[in-house]
Short mmCIF file of C-alpha atoms in Angstrom, two decimals:
data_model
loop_
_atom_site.label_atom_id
_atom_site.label_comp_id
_atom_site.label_asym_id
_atom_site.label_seq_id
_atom_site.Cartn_x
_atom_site.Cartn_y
_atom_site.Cartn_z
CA UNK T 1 2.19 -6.81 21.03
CA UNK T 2 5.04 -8.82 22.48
CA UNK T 3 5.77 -11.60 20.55
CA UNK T 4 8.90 -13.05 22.42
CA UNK T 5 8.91 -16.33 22.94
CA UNK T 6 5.65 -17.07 21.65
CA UNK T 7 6.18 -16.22 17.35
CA UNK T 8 6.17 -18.57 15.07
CA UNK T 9 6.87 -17.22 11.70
CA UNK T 10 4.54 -18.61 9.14
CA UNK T 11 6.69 -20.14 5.99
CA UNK T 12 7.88 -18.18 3.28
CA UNK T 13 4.97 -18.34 0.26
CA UNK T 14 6.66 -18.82 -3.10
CA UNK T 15 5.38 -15.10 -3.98
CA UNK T 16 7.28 -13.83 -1.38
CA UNK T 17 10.48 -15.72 -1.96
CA UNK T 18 9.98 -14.27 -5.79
CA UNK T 19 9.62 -10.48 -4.12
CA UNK T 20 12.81 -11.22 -2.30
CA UNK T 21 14.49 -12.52 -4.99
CA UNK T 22 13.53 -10.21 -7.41
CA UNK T 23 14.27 -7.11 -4.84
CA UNK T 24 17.87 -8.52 -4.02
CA UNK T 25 18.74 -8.71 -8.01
CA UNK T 26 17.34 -4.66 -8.33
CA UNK T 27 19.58 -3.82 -5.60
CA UNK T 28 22.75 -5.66 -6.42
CA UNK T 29 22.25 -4.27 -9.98
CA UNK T 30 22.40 -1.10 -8.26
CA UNK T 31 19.16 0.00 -9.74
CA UNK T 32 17.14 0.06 -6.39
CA UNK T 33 19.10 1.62 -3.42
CA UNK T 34 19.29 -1.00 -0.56
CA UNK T 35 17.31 -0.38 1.99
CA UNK T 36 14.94 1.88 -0.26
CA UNK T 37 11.68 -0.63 -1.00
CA UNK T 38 11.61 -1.03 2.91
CA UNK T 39 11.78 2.77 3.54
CA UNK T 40 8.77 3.34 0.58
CA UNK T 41 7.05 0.10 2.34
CA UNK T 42 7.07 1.78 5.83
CA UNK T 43 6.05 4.85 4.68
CA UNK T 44 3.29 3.63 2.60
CA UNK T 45 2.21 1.23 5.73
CA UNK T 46 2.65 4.35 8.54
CA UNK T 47 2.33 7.87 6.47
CA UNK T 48 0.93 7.97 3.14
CA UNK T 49 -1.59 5.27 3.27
CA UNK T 50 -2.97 6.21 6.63
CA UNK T 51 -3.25 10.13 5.84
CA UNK T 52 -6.27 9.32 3.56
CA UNK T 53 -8.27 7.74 6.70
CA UNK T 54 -6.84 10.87 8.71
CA UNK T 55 -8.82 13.29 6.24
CA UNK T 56 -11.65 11.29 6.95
CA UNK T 57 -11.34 11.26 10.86
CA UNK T 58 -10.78 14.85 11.04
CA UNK T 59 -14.02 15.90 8.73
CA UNK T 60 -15.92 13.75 10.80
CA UNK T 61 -14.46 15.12 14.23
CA UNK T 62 -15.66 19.06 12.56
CA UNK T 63 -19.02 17.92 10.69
CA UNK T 64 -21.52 16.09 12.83
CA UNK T 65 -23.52 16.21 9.30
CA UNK T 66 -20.38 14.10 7.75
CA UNK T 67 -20.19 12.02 11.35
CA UNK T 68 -23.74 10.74 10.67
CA UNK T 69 -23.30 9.76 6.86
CA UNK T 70 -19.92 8.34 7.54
CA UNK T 71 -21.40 5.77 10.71
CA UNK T 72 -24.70 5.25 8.19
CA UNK T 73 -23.05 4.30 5.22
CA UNK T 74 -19.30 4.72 5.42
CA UNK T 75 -18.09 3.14 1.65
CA UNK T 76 -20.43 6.51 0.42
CA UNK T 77 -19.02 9.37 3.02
CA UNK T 78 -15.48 8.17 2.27
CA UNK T 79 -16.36 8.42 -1.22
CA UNK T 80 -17.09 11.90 -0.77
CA UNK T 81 -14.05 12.67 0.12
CA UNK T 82 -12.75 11.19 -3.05
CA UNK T 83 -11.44 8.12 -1.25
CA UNK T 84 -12.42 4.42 -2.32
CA UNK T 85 -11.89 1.10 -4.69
CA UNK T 86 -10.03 -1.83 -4.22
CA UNK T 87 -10.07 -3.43 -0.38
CA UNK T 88 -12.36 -0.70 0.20
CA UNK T 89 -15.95 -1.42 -1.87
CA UNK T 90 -18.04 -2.05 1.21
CA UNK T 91 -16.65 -0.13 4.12
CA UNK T 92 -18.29 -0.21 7.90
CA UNK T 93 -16.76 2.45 10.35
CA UNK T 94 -17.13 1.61 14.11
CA UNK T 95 -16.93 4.41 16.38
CA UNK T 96 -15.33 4.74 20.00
CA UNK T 97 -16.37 6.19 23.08
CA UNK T 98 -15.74 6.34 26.14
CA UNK T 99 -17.55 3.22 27.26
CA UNK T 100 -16.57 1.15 23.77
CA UNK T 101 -13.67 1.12 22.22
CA UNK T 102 -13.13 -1.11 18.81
CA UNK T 103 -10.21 -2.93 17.19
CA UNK T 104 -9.98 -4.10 13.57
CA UNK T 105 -8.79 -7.89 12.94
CA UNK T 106 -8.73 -10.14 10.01
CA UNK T 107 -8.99 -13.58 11.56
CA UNK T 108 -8.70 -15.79 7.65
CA UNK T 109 -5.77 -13.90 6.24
CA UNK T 110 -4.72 -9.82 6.53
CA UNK T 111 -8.08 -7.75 4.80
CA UNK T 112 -7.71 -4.19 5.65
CA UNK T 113 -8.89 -1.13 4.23
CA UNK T 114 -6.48 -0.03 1.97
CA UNK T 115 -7.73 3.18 0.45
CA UNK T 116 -7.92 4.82 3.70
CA UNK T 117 -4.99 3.35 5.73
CA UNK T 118 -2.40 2.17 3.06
CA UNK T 119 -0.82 -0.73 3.39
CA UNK T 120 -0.74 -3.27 6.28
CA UNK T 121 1.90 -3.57 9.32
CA UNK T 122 3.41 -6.46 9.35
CA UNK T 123 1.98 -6.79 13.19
CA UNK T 124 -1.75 -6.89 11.28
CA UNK T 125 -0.58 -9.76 9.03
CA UNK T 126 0.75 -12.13 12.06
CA UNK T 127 -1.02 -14.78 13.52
CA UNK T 128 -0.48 -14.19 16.57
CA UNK T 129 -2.47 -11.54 16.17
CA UNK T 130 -4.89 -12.36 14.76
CA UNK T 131 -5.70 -15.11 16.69
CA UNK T 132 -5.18 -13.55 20.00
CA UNK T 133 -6.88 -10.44 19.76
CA UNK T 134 -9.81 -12.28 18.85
CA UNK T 135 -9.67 -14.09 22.27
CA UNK T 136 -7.70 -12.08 24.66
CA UNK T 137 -8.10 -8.37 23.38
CA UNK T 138 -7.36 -6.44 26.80
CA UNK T 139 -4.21 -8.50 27.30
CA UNK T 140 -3.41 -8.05 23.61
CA UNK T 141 -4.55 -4.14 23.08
CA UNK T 142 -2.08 -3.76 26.75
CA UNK T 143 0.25 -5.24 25.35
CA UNK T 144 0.52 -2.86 22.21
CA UNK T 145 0.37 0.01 24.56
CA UNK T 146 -3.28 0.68 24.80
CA UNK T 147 -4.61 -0.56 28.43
CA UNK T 148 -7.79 0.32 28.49
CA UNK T 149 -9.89 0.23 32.06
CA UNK T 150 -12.17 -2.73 33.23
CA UNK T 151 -15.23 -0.75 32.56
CA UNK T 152 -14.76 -0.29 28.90
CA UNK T 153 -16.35 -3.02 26.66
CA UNK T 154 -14.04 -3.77 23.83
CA UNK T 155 -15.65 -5.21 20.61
CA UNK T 156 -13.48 -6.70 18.12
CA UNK T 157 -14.51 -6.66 14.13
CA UNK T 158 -13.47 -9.28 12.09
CA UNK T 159 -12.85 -7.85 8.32
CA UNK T 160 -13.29 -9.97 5.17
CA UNK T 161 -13.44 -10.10 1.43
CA UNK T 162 -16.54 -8.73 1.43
CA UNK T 163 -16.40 -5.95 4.34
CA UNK T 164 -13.52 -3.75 5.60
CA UNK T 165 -13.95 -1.94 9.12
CA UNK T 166 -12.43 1.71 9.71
CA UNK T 167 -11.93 3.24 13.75
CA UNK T 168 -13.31 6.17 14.50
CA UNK T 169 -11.37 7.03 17.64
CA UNK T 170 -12.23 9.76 19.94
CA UNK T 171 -11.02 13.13 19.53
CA UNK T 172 -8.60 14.47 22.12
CA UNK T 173 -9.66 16.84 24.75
CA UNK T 174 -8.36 20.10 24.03
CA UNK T 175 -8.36 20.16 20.49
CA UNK T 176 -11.97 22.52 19.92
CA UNK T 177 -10.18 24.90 18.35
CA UNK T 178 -7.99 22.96 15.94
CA UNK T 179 -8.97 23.61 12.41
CA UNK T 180 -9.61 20.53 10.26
CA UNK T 181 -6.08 19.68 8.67
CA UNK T 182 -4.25 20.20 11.66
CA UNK T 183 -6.81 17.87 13.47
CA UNK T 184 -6.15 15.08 11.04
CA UNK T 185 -1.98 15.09 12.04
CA UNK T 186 -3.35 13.89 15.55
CA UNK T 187 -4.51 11.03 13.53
CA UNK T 188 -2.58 8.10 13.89
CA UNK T 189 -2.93 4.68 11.67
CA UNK T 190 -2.76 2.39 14.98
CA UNK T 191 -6.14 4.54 16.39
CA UNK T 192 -7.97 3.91 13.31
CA UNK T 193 -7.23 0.30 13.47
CA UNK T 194 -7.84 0.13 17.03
CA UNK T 195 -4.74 -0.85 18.82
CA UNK T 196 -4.00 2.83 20.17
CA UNK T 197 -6.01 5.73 21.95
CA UNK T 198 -5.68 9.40 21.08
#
């Protein structure tokens, strides 16, 4: 999402200006590298976090058995695969198709599913975002690189305290013969939120 011109950062909370603080005394101790809590940040928020909601996208993709349980009741099928807790007691997963594709907001604040995709961009958090993808979503989903044709309604989820969504993009032609863990490094953390196509 382009956000030249139009972003407004929102002010500095007093727990963040503590985080900063307390990072830059770690580092100039020389007890924290610099640059190292925003290298385990990013790959918490694009690698490690999101490979759990991979797993899941990739058993689905292989088992239409785990498919159905996971678009029934998705906090249980996600359980199954040993994945749940915190941010992620009731989960709902939306599915896309070729006529609907979803994308994952919080409008109030930044609730996202955290045992299946880590931690949140910073993008997620903003509220230009948030607000914006609410009303605008074609301009907004273009804008982050995924135009999506006239023809294809786009329904936007709203998550909350009391229910995180999950994506369950489509899986790429071509890929019949992938087996399961190789299927689930197509996976990206942007599809599962809804802001990028496979």
């Amino acid at each position: 999402m382009s956000t030249e011109g139009h972003h407004h950062p929102a002010p500095v909370s007093p727990v963040e200006q503590r985080v900063a603080a307390l990072e830059a005394l770690l580092t100039e101790r020389g007890l924290v590298p610099e640059g190292f809590i925003e290298e385990i940040t990013r790959r918490y928020e694009s690698e490690i976090g999101p490979m759990n909601g991979a797993k899941v996208v990739a058993r689905a993709w292989v088992d239409p058995g785990y498919r159905q349980r996971l678009l029934a009741e998705g906090t249980a099928a996600i359980a199954e695969l040993g994945f749940g807790g915190p941010e992620g007691e009731h989960m709902v997963v939306v599915e896309n198709t070729a006529a609907v594709h979803n994308v994952i907001v919080c409008t109030l604040c930044s609730c996202y599913p955290w045992p299946v995709l880590g931690l949140p961009p910073a993008w997620y958090k903003d509220p230009e975002y948030r607000a914006r993808v609410v009303r605008e979503p074609r301009v907004v989903l273009a804008e982050m690189g995924c135009p999506l044709p006239d023809d294809v309604e786009i329904r936007v989820w709203d998550s909350s305290a009391e229910v995180r969504y999950l994506v369950l993009p489509q899986r790429p032609p071509g890929t019949g013969d992938m087996p399961e863990a190789e299927l689930a490094g197509l996976v990206t953390r942007d599809s599962m939120i809804g802001v990028a196509r496979l």
